[in-house]
Coordinates of C-alpha atoms and ligand atoms in Angstrom, one line a residue:
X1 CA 141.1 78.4 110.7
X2 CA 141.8 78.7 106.6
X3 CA 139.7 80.8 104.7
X4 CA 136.9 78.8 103.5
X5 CA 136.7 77.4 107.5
X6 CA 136.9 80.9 108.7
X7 CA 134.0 82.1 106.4
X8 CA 131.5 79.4 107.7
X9 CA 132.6 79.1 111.3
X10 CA 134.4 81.9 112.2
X11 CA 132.2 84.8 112.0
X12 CA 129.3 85.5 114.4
X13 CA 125.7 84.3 113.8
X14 CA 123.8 87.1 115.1
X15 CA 119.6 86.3 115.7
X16 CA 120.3 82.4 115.8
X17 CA 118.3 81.8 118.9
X18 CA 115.9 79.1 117.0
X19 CA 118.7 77.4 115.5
X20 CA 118.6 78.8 112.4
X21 CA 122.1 78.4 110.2
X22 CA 121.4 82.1 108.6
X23 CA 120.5 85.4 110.4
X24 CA 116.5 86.2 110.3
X25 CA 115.7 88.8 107.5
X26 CA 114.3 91.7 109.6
X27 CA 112.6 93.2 107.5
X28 CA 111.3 96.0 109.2
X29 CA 111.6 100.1 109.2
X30 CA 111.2 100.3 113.1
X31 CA 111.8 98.5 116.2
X32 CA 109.5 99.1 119.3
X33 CA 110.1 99.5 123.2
X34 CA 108.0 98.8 126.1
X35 CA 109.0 102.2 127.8
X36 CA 109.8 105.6 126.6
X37 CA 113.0 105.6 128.8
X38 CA 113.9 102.7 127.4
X39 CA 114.0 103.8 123.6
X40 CA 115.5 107.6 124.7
X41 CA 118.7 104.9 126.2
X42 CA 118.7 103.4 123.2
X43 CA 118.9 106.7 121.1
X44 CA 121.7 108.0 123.2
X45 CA 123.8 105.1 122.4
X46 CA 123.7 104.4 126.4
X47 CA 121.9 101.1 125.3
X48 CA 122.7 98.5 122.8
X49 CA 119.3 97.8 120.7
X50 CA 117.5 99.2 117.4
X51 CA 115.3 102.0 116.6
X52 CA 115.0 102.8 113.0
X53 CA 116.5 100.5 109.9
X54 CA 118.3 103.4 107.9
X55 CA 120.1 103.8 111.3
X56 CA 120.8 100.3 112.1
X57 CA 119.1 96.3 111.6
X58 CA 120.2 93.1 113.5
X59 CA 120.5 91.6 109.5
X60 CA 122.9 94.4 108.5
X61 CA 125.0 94.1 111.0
X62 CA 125.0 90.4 111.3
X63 CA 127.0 91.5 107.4
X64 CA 128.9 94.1 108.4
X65 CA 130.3 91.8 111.2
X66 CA 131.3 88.9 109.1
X67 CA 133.0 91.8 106.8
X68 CA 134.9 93.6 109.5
X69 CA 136.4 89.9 110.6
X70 CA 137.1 88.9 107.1
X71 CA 139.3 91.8 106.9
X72 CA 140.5 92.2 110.0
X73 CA 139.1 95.5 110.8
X74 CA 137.6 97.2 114.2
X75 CA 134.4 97.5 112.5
X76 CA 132.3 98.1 109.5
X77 CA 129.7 100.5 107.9
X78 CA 127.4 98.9 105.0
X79 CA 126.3 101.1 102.4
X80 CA 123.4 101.1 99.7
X81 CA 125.8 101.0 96.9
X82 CA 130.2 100.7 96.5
X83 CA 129.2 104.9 95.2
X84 CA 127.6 105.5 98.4
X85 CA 130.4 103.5 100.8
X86 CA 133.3 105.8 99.0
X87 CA 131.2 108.9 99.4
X88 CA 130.6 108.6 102.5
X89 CA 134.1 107.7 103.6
X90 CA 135.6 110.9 101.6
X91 CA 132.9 113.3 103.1
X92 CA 133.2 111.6 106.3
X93 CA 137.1 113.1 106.3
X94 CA 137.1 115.7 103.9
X95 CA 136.5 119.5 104.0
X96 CA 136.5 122.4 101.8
X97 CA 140.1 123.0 100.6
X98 CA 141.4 119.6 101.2
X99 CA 143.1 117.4 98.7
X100 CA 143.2 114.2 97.8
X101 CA 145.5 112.2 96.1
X102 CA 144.1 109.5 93.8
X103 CA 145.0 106.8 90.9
X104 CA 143.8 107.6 87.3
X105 CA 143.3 104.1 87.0
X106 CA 140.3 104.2 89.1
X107 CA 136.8 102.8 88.4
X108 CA 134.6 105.3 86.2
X109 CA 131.9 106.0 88.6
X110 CA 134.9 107.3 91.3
X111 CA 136.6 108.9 88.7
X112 CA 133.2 110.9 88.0
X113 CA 132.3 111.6 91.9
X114 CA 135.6 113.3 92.6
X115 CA 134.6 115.6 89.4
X116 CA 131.5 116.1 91.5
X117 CA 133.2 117.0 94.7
X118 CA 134.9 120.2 93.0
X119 CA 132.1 121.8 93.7
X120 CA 132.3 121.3 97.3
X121 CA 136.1 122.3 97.3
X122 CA 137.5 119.2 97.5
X123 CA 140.4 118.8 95.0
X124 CA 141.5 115.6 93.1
X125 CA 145.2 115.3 92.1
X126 CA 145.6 112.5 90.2
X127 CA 148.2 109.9 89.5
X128 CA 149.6 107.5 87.0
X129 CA 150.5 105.0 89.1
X130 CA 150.7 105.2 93.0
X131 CA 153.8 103.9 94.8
X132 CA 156.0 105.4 97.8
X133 CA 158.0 107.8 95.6
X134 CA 154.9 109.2 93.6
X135 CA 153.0 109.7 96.7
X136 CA 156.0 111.4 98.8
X137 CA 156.2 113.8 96.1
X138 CA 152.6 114.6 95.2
X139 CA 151.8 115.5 99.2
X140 CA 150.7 119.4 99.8
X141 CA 150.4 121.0 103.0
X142 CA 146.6 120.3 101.7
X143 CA 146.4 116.5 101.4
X144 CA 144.3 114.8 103.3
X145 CA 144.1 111.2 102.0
X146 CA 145.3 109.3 99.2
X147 CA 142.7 106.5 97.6
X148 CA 143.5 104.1 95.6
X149 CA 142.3 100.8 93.8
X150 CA 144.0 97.5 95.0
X151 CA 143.8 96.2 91.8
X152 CA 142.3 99.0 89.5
X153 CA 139.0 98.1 87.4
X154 CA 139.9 98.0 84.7
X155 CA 143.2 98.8 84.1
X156 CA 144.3 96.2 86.3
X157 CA 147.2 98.0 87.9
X158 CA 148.5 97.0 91.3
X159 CA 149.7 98.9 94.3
X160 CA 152.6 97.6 96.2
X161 CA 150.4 98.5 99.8
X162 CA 153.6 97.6 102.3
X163 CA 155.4 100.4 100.3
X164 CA 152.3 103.0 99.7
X165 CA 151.4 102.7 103.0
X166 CA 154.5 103.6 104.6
X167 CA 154.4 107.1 102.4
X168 CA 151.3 107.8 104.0
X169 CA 152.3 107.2 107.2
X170 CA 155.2 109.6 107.1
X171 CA 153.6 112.0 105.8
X172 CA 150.5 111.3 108.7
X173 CA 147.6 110.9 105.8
X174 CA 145.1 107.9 105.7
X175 CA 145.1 105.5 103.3
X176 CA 142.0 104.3 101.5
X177 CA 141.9 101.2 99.7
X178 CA 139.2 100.4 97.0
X179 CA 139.7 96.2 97.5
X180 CA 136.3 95.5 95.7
X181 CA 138.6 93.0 92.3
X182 CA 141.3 91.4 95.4
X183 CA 138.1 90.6 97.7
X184 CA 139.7 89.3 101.1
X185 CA 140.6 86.1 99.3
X186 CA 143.4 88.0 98.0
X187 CA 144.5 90.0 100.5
X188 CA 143.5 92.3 103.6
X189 CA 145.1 95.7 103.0
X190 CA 144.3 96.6 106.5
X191 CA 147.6 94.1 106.9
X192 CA 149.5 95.6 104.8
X193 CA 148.9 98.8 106.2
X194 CA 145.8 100.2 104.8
X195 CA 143.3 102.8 107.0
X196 CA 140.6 102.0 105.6
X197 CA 139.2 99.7 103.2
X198 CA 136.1 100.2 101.0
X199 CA 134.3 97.5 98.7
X200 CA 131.3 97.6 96.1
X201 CA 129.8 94.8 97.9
X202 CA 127.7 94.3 94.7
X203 CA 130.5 92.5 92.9
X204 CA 132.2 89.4 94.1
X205 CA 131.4 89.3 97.8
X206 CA 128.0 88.7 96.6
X207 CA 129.1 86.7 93.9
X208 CA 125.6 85.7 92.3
X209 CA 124.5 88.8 90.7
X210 CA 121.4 90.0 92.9
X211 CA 121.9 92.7 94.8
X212 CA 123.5 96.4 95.1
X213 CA 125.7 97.2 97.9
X214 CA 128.6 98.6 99.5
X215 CA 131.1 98.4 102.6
X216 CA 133.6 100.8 105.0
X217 CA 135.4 98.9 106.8
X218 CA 138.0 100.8 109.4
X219 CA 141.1 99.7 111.1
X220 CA 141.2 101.7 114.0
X221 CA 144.7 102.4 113.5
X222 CA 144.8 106.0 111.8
X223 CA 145.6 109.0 114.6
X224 CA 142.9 111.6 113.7
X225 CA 143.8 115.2 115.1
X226 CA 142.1 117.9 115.2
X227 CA 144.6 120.0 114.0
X228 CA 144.4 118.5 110.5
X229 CA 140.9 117.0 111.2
X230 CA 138.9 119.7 112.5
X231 CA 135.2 117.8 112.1
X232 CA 137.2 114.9 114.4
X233 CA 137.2 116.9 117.1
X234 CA 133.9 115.7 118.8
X235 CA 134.9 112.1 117.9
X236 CA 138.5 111.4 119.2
X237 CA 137.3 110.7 122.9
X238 CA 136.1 107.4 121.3
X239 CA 140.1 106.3 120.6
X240 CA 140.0 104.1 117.8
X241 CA 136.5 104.1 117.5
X242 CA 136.7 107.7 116.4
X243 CA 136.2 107.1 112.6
X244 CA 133.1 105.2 112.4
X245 CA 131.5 107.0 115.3
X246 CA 131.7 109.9 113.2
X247 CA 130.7 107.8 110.1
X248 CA 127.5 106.2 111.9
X249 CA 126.5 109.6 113.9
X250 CA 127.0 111.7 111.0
X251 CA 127.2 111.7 107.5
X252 CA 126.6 108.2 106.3
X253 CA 123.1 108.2 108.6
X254 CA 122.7 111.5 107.3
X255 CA 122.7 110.5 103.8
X256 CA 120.3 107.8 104.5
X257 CA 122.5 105.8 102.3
X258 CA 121.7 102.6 104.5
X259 CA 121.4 98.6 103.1
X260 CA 118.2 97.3 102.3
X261 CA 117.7 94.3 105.3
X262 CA 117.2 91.9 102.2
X263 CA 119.9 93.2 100.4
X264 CA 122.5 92.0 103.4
X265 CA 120.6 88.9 103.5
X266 CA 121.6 88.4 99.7
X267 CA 125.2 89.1 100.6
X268 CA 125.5 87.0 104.0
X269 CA 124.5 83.9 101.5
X270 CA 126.7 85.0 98.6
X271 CA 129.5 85.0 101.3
X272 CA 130.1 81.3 102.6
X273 CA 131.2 80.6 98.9
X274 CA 133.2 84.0 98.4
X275 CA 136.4 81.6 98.7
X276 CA 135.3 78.4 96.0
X277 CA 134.2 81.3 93.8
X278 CA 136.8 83.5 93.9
X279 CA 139.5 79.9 93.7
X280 CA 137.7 79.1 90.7
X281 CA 137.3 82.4 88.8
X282 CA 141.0 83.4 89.5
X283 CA 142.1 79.9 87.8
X284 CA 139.6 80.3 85.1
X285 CA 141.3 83.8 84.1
X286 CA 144.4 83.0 84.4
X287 CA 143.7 80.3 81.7
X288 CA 141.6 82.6 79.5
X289 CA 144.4 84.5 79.8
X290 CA 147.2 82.3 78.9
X291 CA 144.8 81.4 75.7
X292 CA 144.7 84.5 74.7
X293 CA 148.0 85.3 74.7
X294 CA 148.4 82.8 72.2
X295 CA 146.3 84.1 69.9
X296 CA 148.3 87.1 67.5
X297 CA 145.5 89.5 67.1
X298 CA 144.5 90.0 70.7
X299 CA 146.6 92.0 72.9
X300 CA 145.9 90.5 76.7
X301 CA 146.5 92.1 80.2
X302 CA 146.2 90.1 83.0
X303 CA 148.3 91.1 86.3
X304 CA 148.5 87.0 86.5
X305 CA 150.7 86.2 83.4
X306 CA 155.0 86.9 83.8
X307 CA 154.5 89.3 81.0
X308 CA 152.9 91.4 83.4
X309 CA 154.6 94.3 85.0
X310 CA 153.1 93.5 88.0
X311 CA 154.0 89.6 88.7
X312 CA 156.3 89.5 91.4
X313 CA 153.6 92.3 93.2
X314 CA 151.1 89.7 92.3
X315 CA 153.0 86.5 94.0
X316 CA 154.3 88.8 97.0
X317 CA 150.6 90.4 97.9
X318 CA 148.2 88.3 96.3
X319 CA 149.9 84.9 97.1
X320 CA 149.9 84.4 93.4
X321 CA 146.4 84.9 92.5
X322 CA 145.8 88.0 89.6
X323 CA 141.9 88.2 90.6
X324 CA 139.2 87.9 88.3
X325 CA 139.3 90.1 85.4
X326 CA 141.2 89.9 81.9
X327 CA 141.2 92.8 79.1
X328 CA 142.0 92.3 75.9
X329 CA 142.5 94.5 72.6
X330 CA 140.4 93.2 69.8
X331 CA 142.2 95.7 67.3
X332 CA 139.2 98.3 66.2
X333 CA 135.9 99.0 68.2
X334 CA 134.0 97.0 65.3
X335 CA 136.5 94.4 66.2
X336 CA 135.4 94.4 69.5
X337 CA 132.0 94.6 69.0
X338 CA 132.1 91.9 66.4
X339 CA 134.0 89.2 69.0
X340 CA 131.2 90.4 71.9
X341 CA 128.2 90.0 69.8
X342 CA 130.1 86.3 68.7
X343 CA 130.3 85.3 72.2
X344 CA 127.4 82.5 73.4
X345 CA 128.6 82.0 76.7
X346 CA 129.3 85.5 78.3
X347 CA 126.7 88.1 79.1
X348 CA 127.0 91.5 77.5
X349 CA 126.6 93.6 81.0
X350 CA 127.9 95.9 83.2
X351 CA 129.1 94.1 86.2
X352 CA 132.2 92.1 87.8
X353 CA 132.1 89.5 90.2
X354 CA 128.8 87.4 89.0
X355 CA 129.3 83.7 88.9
X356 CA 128.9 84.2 85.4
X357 CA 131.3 85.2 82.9
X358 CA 130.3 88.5 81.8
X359 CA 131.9 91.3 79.0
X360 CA 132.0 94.6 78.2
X361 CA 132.9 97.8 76.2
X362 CA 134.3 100.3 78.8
X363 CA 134.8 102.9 76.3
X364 CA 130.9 103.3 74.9
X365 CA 129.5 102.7 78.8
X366 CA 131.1 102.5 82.1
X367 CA 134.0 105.5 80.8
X368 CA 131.2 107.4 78.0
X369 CA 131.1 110.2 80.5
X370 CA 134.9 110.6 80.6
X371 CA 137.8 112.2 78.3
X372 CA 139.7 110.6 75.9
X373 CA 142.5 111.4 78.1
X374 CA 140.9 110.1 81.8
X375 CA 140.4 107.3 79.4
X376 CA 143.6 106.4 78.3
X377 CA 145.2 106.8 81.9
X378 CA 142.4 104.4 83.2
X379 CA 143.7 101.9 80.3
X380 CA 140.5 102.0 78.6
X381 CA 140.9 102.0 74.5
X382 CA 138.4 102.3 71.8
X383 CA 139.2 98.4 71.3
X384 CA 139.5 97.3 75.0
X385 CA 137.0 94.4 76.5
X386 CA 136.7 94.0 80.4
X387 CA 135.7 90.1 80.5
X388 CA 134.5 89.4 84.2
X389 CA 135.6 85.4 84.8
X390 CA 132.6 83.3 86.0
X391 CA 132.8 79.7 87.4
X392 CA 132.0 78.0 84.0
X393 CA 134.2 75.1 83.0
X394 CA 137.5 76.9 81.7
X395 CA 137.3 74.4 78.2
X396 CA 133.8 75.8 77.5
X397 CA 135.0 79.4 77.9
X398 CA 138.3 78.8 75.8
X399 CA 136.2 77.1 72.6
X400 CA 133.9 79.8 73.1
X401 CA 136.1 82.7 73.2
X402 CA 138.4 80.8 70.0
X403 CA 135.2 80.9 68.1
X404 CA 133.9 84.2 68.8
X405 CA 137.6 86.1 68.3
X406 CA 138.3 84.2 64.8
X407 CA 134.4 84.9 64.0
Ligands
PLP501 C1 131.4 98.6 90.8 C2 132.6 99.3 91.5 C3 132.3 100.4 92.3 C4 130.9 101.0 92.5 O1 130.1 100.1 93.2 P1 128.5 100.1 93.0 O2 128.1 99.0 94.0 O3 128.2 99.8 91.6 O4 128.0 101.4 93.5 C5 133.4 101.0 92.9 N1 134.6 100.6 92.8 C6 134.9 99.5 92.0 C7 136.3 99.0 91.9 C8 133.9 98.8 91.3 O5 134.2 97.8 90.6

């Protein structure tokens, strides 16, 4: 089966016994037994059923299924939020004194939750750009994980994952992959060597705009020890399974940072057209890209165009597809401002992945918490707009964007 084949027909249907095409919404805090020994099995894990939604729900899973088979993973963890599914991947591996090895060019909310983890001993070391040579150098006797954006929002970098991976595994470290601009569409890191893979749900694999989320999704293939994992310890008598044993039974049920029964619901739907969307969008900005590199007083960087440093990555990885976003460079802030207040057909918000083309000023929102210099090394400038390609039809977006950047 193709993608879009694979997305309707290839993925389990949990809770279909009346026929229905999607699963049931259960919405519903607890689930109730007929015996007490029947609900203490279930508790132990020495029976398969449900006892309490922030600890599982038929409609969650039914996502985190399709998810884990879209990727090409053992299994998967749904999350509240993208914040709360890399939390609870980092805290589900990391202990006081590790370190982690991370790209600057990471989204600003990760960028900010690794300042918070300082205060739980757990070190950030960041880098430029990550690739096989500035990994194998950065690794301490300390490092515990390296995590990384596939394709970084918004600086649109992109990591060579055959190469990156391959680092990692020398040096015996997991790799975590932040996939939430590629989408499976693109690629499936776990295939090129990825550990684990993490999403903000709430962007494109959704697609329409509606709901918050987030995903873990784990290969199975990383050898835990307890030697340089000592909270594994417990956990590797489940093989390959030891990962999200230890995410389920401890820290992400912990947290309570479960999804919201409806909230899967949203994303199941959002799903089936995950490949027509993401087709669509990735054409659009490769146009609205090509336009405004035309233009002479807007600077454009989209991974898609030959200019880019990262085309051949692009073609090799992403079968020629640069995803979904384009920044530009309007000049001056007021510039920018000035072209975003012009535009008629793209909403001023902060979000990627909507159907709908939307924009934004990274440096005044999204990065307003961070330095000038975590700024600059996350390629956001004082005159740098994230535009979020919708669906629309590409000519609208083109005359709308040509009127709004001579306005
Ligand atoms: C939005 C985003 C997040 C955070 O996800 P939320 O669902 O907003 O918590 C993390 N990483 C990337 C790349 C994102 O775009």
């Amino acid at each position: 089966m193709k993608f879009n084949t694979s997305l309707l027909h290839g993925t389990s249907q949990n809770g279909s016994d009346q026929g229905s095409t999607l699963p049931p919404v259960y919405q519903v805090s607890a689930f109730a037994y007929d015996s007490a020994e029947q609900l203490e099995k279930v508790f132990n894990n020495r029976a398969a059923g449900f006892s309490y939604s922030r600890v599982g729900n038929p409609t969650v899973s039914a996502f985190e299924n399709r998810i884990a088979r879209l990727e090409g993973g053992l299994g998967a963890v749904a999350c509240s939020s993208g914040m709360a599914a890399i939390t609870a991947v980092l805290l589900n591996i990391l202990k006081s004194g590790d370190e982690v090895i991370v790209s600057t060019g990471l989204f600003g909310g990760t960028i900010d939750l690794f300042d918070d983890l300082k205060a739980f001993g757990i070190t950030a070391r960041f880098l430029e750009s990550i690739t096989y040579e500035t990994v194998s150098e950065a690794v301490t006797e300390n490092t515990r994980a390296v995590f990384t954006e596939l394709i970084g929002n918004p600086k649109l970098d992109i990591v060579d994952l055959d190469r990156v991976s391959e680092a990692c595994r020398e040096n015996g470290i997991p790799l975590i992959v932040d996939s939430t601009t590629a989408t499976p569409y693109l690629v499936n890191p776990i295939k090129h060597g990825a550990d684990i893979v993490v999403h903000s749900s709430s962007k494109y694999i959704n697609g329409g705009g509606n709901a918050i989320s987030g995903i873990i999704v784990d290969s199975g293939n990383f050898k835990w020890t307890k030697e340089r994992y000592p909270g594994f310890e417990s956990y590797l008598k489940f093989g390959p399974f030891a990962f999200l044993s230890k995410l389920r039974n401890g820290i992400w049920r912990n947290t309570g940072s479960c999804l919201a029964p409806m909230n899967a619901f949203m994303n199941i739907v959002g799903l089936d057209t995950l490949g027509l969307r993401m087709e669509r969008s990735c054409e659009n900005a490769l146009k609205l890209a090509e336009f405004f590199d035309s233009l002479y007083n807007i600077e454009v960087n989209y991974p898609g165009l030959p200019s880019s440093p990262y085309y051949d990555l692009v073609q090799k990885e992403l079968s020629g597809k640069g995803g979904a976003i384009v920044t530009i460079r309007a000049g001056s802030k007021e510039k920018a401002f000035k072209l975003m207040d012009s535009i008629k057909f793209a909403s001023i918000a902060t979000n990627i992945g909507d159907v709908r083309t939307l924009v934004i000023h990274p440096a005044s929102t999204i990065y307003t918490h961070n330095t000038e210099e975590q700024c600059v090394s996350a390629g956001v400038y004082d005159d740098t707009i994230r535009i979020s390609v919708g669906i629309e039809d590409i000519d609208d977006l083109i005359e709308d964007f040509r009127q709004a950047a001579e306005n």
